[in-house]
CSV table of C-alpha atoms in Angstrom, one decimal:
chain,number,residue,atom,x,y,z
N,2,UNK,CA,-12.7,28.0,-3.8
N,3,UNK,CA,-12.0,31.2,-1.1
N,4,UNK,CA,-8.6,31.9,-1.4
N,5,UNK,CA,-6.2,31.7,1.5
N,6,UNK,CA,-6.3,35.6,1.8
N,7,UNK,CA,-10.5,35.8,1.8
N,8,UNK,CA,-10.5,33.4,4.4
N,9,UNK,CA,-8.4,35.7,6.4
N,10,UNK,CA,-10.4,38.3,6.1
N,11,UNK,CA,-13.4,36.3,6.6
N,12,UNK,CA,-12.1,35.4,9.8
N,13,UNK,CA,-10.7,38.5,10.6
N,14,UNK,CA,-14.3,40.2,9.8
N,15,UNK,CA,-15.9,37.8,12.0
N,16,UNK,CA,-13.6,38.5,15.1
N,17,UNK,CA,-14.6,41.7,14.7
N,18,UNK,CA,-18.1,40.9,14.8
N,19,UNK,CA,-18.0,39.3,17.8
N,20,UNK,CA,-16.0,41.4,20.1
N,21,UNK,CA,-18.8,44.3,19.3
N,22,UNK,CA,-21.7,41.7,19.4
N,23,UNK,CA,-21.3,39.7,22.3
N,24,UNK,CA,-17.7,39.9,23.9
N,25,UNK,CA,-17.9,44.1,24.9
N,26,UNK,CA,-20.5,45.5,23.3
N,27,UNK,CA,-19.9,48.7,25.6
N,28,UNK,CA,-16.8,49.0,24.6
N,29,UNK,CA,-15.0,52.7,24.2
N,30,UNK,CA,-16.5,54.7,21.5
N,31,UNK,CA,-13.0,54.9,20.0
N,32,UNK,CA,-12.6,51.5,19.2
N,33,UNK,CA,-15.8,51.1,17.6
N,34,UNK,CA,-15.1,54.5,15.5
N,35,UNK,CA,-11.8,52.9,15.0
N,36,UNK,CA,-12.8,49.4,13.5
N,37,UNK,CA,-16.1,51.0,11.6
N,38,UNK,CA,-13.3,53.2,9.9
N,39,UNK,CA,-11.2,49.9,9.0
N,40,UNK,CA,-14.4,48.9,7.5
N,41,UNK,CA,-14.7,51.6,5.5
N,42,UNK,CA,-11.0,51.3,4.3
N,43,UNK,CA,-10.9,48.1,3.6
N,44,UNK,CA,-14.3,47.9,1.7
N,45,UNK,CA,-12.7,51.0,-0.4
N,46,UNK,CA,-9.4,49.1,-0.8
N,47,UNK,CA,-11.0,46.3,-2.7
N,48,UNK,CA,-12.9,48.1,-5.0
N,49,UNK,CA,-9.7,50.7,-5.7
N,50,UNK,CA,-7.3,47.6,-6.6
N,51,UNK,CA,-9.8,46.5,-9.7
N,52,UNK,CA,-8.3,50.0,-10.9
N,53,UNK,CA,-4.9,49.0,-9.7
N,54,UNK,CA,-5.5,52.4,-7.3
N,55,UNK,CA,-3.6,51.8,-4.5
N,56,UNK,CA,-5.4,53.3,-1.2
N,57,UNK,CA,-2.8,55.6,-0.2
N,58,UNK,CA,-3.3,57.2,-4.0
N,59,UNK,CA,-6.6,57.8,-2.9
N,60,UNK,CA,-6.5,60.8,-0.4
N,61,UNK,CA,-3.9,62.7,-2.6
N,62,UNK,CA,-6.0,62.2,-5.6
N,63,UNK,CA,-9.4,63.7,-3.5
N,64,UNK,CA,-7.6,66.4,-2.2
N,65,UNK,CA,-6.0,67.2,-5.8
N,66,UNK,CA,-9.5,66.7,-7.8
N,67,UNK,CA,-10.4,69.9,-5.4
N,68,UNK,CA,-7.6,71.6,-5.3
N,69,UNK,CA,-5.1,70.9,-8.5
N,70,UNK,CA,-1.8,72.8,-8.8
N,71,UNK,CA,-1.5,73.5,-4.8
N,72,UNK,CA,2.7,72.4,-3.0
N,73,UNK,CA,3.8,69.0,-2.5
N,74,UNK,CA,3.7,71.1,1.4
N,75,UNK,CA,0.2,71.9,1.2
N,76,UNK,CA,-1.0,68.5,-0.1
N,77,UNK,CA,1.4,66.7,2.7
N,78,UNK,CA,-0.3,68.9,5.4
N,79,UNK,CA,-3.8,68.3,4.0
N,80,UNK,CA,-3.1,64.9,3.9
N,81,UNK,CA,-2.3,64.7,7.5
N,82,UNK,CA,0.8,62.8,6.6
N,83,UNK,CA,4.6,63.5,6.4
N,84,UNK,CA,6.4,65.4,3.5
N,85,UNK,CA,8.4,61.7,2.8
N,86,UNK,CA,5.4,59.8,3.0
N,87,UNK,CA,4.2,62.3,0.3
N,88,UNK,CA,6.9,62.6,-1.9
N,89,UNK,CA,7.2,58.4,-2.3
N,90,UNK,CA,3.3,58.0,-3.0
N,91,UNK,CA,3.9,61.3,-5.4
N,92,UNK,CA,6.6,59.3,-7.5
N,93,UNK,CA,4.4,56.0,-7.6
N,94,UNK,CA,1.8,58.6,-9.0
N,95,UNK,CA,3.7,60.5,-11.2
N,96,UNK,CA,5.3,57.1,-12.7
N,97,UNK,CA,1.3,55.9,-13.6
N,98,UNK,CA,0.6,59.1,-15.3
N,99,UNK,CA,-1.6,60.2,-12.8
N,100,UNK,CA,0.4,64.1,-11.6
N,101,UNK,CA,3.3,66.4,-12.9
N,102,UNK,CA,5.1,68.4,-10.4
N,103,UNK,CA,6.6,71.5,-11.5
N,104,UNK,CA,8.6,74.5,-10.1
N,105,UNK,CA,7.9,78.0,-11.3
N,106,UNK,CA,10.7,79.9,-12.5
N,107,UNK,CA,10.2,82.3,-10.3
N,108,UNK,CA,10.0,80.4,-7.0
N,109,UNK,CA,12.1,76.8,-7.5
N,110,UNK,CA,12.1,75.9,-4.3
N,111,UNK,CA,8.2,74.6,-4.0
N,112,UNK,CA,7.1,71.6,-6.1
N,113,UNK,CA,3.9,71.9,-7.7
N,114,UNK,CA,1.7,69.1,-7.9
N,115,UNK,CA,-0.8,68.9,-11.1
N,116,UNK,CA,-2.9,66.3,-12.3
N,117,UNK,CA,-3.0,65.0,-15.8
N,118,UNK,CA,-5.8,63.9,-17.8
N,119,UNK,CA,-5.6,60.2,-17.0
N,120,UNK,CA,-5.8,61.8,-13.1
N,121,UNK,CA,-8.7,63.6,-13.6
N,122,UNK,CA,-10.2,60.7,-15.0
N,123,UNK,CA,-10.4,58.9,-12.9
N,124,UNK,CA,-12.4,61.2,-10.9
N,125,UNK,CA,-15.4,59.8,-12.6
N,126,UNK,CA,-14.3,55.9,-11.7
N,127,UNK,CA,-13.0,55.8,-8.6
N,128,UNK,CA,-15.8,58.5,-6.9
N,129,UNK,CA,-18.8,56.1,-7.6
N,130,UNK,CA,-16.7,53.6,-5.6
N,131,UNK,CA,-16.4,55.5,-2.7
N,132,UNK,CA,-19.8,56.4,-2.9
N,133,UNK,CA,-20.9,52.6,-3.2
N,134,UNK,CA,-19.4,51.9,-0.4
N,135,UNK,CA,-20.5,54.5,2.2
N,136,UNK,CA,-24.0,53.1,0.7
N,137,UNK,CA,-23.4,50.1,1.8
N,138,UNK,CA,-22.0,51.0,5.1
N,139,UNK,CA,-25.5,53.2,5.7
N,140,UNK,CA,-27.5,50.5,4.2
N,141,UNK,CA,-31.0,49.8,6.2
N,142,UNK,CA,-30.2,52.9,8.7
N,143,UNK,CA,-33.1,55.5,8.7
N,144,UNK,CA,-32.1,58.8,7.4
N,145,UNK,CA,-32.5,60.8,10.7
N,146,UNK,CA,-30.5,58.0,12.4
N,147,UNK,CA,-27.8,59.0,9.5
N,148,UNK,CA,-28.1,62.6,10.3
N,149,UNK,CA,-27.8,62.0,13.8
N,150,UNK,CA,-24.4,60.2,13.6
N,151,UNK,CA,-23.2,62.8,11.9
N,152,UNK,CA,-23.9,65.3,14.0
N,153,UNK,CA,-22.3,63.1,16.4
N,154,UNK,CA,-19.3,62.4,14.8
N,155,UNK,CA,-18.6,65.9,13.7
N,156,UNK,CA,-19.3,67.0,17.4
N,157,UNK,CA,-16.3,64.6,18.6
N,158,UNK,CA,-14.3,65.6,15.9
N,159,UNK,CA,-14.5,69.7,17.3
N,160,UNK,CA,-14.0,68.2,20.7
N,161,UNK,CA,-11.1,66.8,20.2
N,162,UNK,CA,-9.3,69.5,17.9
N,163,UNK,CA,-10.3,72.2,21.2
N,164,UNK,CA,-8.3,69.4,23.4
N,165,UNK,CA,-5.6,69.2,20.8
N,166,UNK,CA,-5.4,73.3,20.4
N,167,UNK,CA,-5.6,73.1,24.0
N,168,UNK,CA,-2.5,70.6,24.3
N,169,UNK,CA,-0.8,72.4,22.1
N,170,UNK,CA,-1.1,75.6,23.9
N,171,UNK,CA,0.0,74.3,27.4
N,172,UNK,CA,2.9,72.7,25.8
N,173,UNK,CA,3.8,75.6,24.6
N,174,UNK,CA,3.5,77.3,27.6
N,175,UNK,CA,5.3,74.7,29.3
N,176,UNK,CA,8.2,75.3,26.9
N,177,UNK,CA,8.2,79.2,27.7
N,178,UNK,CA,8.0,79.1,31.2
N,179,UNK,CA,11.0,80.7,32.3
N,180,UNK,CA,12.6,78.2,34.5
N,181,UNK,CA,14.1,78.7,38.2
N,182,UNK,CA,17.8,77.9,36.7
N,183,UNK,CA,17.2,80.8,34.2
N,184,UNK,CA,15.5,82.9,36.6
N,185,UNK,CA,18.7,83.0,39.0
N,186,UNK,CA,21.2,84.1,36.1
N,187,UNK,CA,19.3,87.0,35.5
């Protein structure tokens, strides 16, 4: 019998379904990008709790499997999340065996972040997962069609980072600008 929480999700699925199906199927691009990305996630999810890998584990332990021994700084800002967010998954970790952090004698003030054995490890379980599931999520899609979103995808990815660079820059300048109160005291 489906649990109270599948049938959620069943439901929830379906709504989702629908609204790109028949309700707006010309809805924004984000949206869809959005809610094919919480497919993604939540298809990963699943399969990462049989490991009792929570999902927020997951992104420190790809970027460490690539980069092991880098700052609890460096893996915050790679992350794309905040230092505190960071340093609460990295004590969930290091209390499952997973990382060791460690200052150098020489410099105490950065934290180190290492993985153990049992971390690498599970490089060779939890990978195959991920891969499953992008499988899945490509599944009866022709390979150029593949390509194509991806060349898509990454396009609006550049395009947005030139806007954000862009933002960024006329805030700044914004900041700078010397303003008309300042301008009279000199």
């Amino acid at each position: 019998m489906p649990t109270r929480t599948h049938d959620t999700a069943r439901r929830e699925t379906e709504t989702i379904l629908r609204h790109w199906h028949d309700a707006v199927p010309d809805d924004r691009l984000a949206h869809l990008v959005k809610d094919a990305s919480r497919a993604f996630v939540r298809a990963l999810q699943t399969r990462l709790a049989e490991h009792a890998v929570p999902f927020g584990h997951w992104t420190f332990l790809r970027i460490l499997w690539e980069a092991d021994g880098i700052t609890q700084r460096e893996l915050s800002a790679e992350a794309g999340v905040m230092e505190p967010t960071t340093h609460v998954a990295l004590n969930a970790m290091e209390r499952q065996g997973y990382i060791l952090r460690k200052r150098l004698a020489a410099n105490r003030r950065n934290v180190y972040v290492h993985l153990t054995r049992q971390g690498r490890a599970l490089k060779q379980k939890l990978v195959p997962l991920a891969e499953e599931v992008n499988a899945i999520g490509v599944e009866g899609l022709a390979p150029p069609d593949i390509a194509t979103t991806r060349r898509v995808l990454i396009a609006i990815i550049d395009n947005l980072a030139r806007d954000a660079l862009a933002s960024r820059a006329a805030a700044t300048d914004v900041l700078q600008a010397p303003n008309s109160a300042r301008l009279r005291r000199r």
